[in-house]
C-alpha atoms as a PDB file:
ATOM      1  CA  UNK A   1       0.000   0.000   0.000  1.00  0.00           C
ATOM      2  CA  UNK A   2       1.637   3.374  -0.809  1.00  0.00           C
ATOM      3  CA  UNK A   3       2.394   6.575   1.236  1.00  0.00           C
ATOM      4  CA  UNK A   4      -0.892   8.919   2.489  1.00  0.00           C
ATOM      5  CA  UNK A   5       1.744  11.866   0.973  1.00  0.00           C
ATOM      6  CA  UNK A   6       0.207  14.107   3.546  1.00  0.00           C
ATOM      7  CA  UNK A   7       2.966  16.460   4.019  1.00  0.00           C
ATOM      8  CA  UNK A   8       2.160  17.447  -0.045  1.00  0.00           C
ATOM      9  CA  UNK A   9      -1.379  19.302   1.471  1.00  0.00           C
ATOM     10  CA  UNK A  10      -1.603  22.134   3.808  1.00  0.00           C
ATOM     11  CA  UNK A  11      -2.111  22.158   7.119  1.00  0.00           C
ATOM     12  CA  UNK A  12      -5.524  22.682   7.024  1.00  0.00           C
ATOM     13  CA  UNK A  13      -6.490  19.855   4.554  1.00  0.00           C
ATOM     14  CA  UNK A  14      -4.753  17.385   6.930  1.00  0.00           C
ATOM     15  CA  UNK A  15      -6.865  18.563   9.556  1.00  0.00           C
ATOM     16  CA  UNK A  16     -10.378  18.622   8.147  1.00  0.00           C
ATOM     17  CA  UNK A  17      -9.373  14.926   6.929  1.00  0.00           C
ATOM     18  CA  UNK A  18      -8.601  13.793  10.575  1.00  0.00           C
ATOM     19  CA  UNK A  19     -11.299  15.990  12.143  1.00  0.00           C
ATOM     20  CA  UNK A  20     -13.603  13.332   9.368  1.00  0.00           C
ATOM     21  CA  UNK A  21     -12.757  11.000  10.230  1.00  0.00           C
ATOM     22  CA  UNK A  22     -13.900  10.916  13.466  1.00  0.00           C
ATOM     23  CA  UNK A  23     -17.489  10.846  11.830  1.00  0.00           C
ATOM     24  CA  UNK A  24     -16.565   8.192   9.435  1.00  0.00           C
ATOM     25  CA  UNK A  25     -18.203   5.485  12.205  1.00  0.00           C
ATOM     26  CA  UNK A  26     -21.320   5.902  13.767  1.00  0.00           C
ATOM     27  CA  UNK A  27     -20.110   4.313  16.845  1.00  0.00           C
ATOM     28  CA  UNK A  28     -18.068   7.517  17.446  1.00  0.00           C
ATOM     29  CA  UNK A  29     -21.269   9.878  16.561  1.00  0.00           C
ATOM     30  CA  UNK A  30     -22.862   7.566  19.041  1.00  0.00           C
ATOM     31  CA  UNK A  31     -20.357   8.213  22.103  1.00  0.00           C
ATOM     32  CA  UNK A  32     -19.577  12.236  20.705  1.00  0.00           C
ATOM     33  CA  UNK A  33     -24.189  12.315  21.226  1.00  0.00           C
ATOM     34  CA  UNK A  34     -23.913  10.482  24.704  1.00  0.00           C
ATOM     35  CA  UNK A  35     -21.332  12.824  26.324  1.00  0.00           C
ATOM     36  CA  UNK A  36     -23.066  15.576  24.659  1.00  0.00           C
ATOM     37  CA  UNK A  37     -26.593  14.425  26.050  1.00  0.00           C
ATOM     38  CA  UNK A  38     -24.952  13.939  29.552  1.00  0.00           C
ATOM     39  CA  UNK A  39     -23.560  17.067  29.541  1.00  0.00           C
ATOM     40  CA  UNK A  40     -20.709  15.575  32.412  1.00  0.00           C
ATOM     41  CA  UNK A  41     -17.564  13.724  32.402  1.00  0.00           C
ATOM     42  CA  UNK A  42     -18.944  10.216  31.908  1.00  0.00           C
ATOM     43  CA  UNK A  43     -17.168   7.234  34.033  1.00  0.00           C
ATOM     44  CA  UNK A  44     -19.798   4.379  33.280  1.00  0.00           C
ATOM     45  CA  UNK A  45     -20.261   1.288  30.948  1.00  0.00           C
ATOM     46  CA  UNK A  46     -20.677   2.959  27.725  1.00  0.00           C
ATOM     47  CA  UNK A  47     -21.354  -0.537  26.138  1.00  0.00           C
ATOM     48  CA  UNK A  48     -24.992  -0.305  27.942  1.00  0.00           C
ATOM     49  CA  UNK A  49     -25.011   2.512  26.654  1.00  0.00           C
ATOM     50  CA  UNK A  50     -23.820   2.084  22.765  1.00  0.00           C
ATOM     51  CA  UNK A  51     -24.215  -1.363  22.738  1.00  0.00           C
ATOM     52  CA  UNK A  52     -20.944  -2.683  20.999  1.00  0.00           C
ATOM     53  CA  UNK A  53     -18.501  -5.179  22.190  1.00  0.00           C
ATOM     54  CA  UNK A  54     -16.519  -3.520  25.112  1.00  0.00           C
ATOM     55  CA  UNK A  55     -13.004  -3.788  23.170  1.00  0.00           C
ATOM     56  CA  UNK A  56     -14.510  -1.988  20.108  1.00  0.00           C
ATOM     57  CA  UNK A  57     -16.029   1.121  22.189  1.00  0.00           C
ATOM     58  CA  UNK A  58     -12.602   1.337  23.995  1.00  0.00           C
ATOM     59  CA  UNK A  59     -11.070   1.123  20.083  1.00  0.00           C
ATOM     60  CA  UNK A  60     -13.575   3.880  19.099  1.00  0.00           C
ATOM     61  CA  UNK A  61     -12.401   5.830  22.490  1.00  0.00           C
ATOM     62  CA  UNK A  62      -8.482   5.921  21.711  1.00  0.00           C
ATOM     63  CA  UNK A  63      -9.769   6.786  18.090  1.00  0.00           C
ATOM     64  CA  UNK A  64     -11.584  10.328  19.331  1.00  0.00           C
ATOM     65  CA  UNK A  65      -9.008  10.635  22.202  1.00  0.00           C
ATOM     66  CA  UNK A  66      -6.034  10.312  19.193  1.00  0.00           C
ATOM     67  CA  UNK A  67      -8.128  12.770  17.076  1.00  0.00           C
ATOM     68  CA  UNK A  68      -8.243  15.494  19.806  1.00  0.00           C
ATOM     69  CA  UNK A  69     -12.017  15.111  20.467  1.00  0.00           C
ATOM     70  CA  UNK A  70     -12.479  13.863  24.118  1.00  0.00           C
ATOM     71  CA  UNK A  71      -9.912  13.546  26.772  1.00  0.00           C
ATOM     72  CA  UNK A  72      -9.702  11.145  29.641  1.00  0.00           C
ATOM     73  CA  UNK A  73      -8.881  10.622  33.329  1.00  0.00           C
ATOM     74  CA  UNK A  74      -8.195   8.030  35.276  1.00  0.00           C
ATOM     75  CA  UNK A  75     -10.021   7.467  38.199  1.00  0.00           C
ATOM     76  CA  UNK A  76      -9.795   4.409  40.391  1.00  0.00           C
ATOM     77  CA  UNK A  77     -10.229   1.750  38.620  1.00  0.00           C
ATOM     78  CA  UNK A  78     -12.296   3.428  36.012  1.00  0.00           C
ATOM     79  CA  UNK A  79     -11.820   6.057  32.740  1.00  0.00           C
ATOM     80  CA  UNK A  80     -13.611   9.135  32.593  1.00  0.00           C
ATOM     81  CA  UNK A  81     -14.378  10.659  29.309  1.00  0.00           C
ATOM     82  CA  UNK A  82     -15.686  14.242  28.409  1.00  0.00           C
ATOM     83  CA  UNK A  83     -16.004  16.197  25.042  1.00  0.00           C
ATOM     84  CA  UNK A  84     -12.828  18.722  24.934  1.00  0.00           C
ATOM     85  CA  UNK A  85     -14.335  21.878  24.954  1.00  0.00           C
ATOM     86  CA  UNK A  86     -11.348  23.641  23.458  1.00  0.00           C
ATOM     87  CA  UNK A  87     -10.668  21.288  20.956  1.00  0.00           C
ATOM     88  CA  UNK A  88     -14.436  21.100  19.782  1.00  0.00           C
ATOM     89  CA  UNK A  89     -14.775  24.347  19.174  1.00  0.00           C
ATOM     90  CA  UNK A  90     -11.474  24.376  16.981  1.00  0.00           C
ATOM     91  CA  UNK A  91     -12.334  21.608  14.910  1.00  0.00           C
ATOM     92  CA  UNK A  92     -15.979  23.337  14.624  1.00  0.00           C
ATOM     93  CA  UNK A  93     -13.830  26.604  13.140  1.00  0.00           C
ATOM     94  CA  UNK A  94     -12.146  24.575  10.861  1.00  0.00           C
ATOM     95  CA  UNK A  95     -15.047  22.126   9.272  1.00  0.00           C
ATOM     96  CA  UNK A  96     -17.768  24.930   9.191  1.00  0.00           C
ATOM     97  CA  UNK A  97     -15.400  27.034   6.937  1.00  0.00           C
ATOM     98  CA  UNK A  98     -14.945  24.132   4.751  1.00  0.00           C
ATOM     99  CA  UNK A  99     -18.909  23.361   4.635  1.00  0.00           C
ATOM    100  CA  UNK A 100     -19.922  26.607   4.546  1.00  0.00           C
ATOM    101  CA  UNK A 101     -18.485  26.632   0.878  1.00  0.00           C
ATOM    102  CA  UNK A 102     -21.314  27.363  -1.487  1.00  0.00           C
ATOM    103  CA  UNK A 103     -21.097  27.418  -5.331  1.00  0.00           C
ATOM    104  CA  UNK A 104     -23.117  30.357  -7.334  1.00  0.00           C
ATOM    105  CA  UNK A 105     -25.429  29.099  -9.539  1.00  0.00           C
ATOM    106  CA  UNK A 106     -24.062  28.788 -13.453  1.00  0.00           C
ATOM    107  CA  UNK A 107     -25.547  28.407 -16.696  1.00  0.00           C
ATOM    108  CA  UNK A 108     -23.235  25.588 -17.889  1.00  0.00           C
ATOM    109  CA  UNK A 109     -21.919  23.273 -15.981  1.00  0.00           C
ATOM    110  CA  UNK A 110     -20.389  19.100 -16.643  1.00  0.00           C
END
């Protein structure tokens, strides 16, 4: 398989492309909804609450920790896991730029 080549696109292509792909399972819009619905940092069994295999939700977790997303703390035995604010609002900058693209209407067009 070759190279991604990212370092050939600017800095804010990479980033839209990893902020996507954080929406590119709906097991991680499922857990970004939860800890948005609870509003809290959330230390419970998320696979009640998703209802996926407990090895894929903590996959999905490192995946939106990795990505920026949510952060983590340890406490006791458990992991606690809240939306980060700061980062959020960042990647919500960055992709509602790139959405917020709109194309005038032309005559002609492929």
């Amino acid at each position: 398989m070759g190279l991604a080549k990212t370092e050939i696109f600017t800095d804010e292509q990479n980033q839209i492309s990893v902020f996507a792909k954080a929406f590119g399972h709906p097991a991680r819009v499922a857990i970004l909804q939860h800890l948005f619905k609870i509003d809290t940092c959330f230390c419970g069994d998320l696979v009640k609450e998703i209802g996926l295999a407990q090895p894929t939700i903590s996959q999905h977790l490192k995946e939106l920790k990795y990505l920026g997303l949510i952060k983590g703390t340890v406490e006791g035995t458990s992991v606690c896991y809240c939306i980060d604010i700061e980062n959020w609002k960042g990647m919500k900058d960055i992709m509602t730029a790139f959405l917020g693209q709109d194309l005038l209407p032309k005559d002609e067009c492929c």
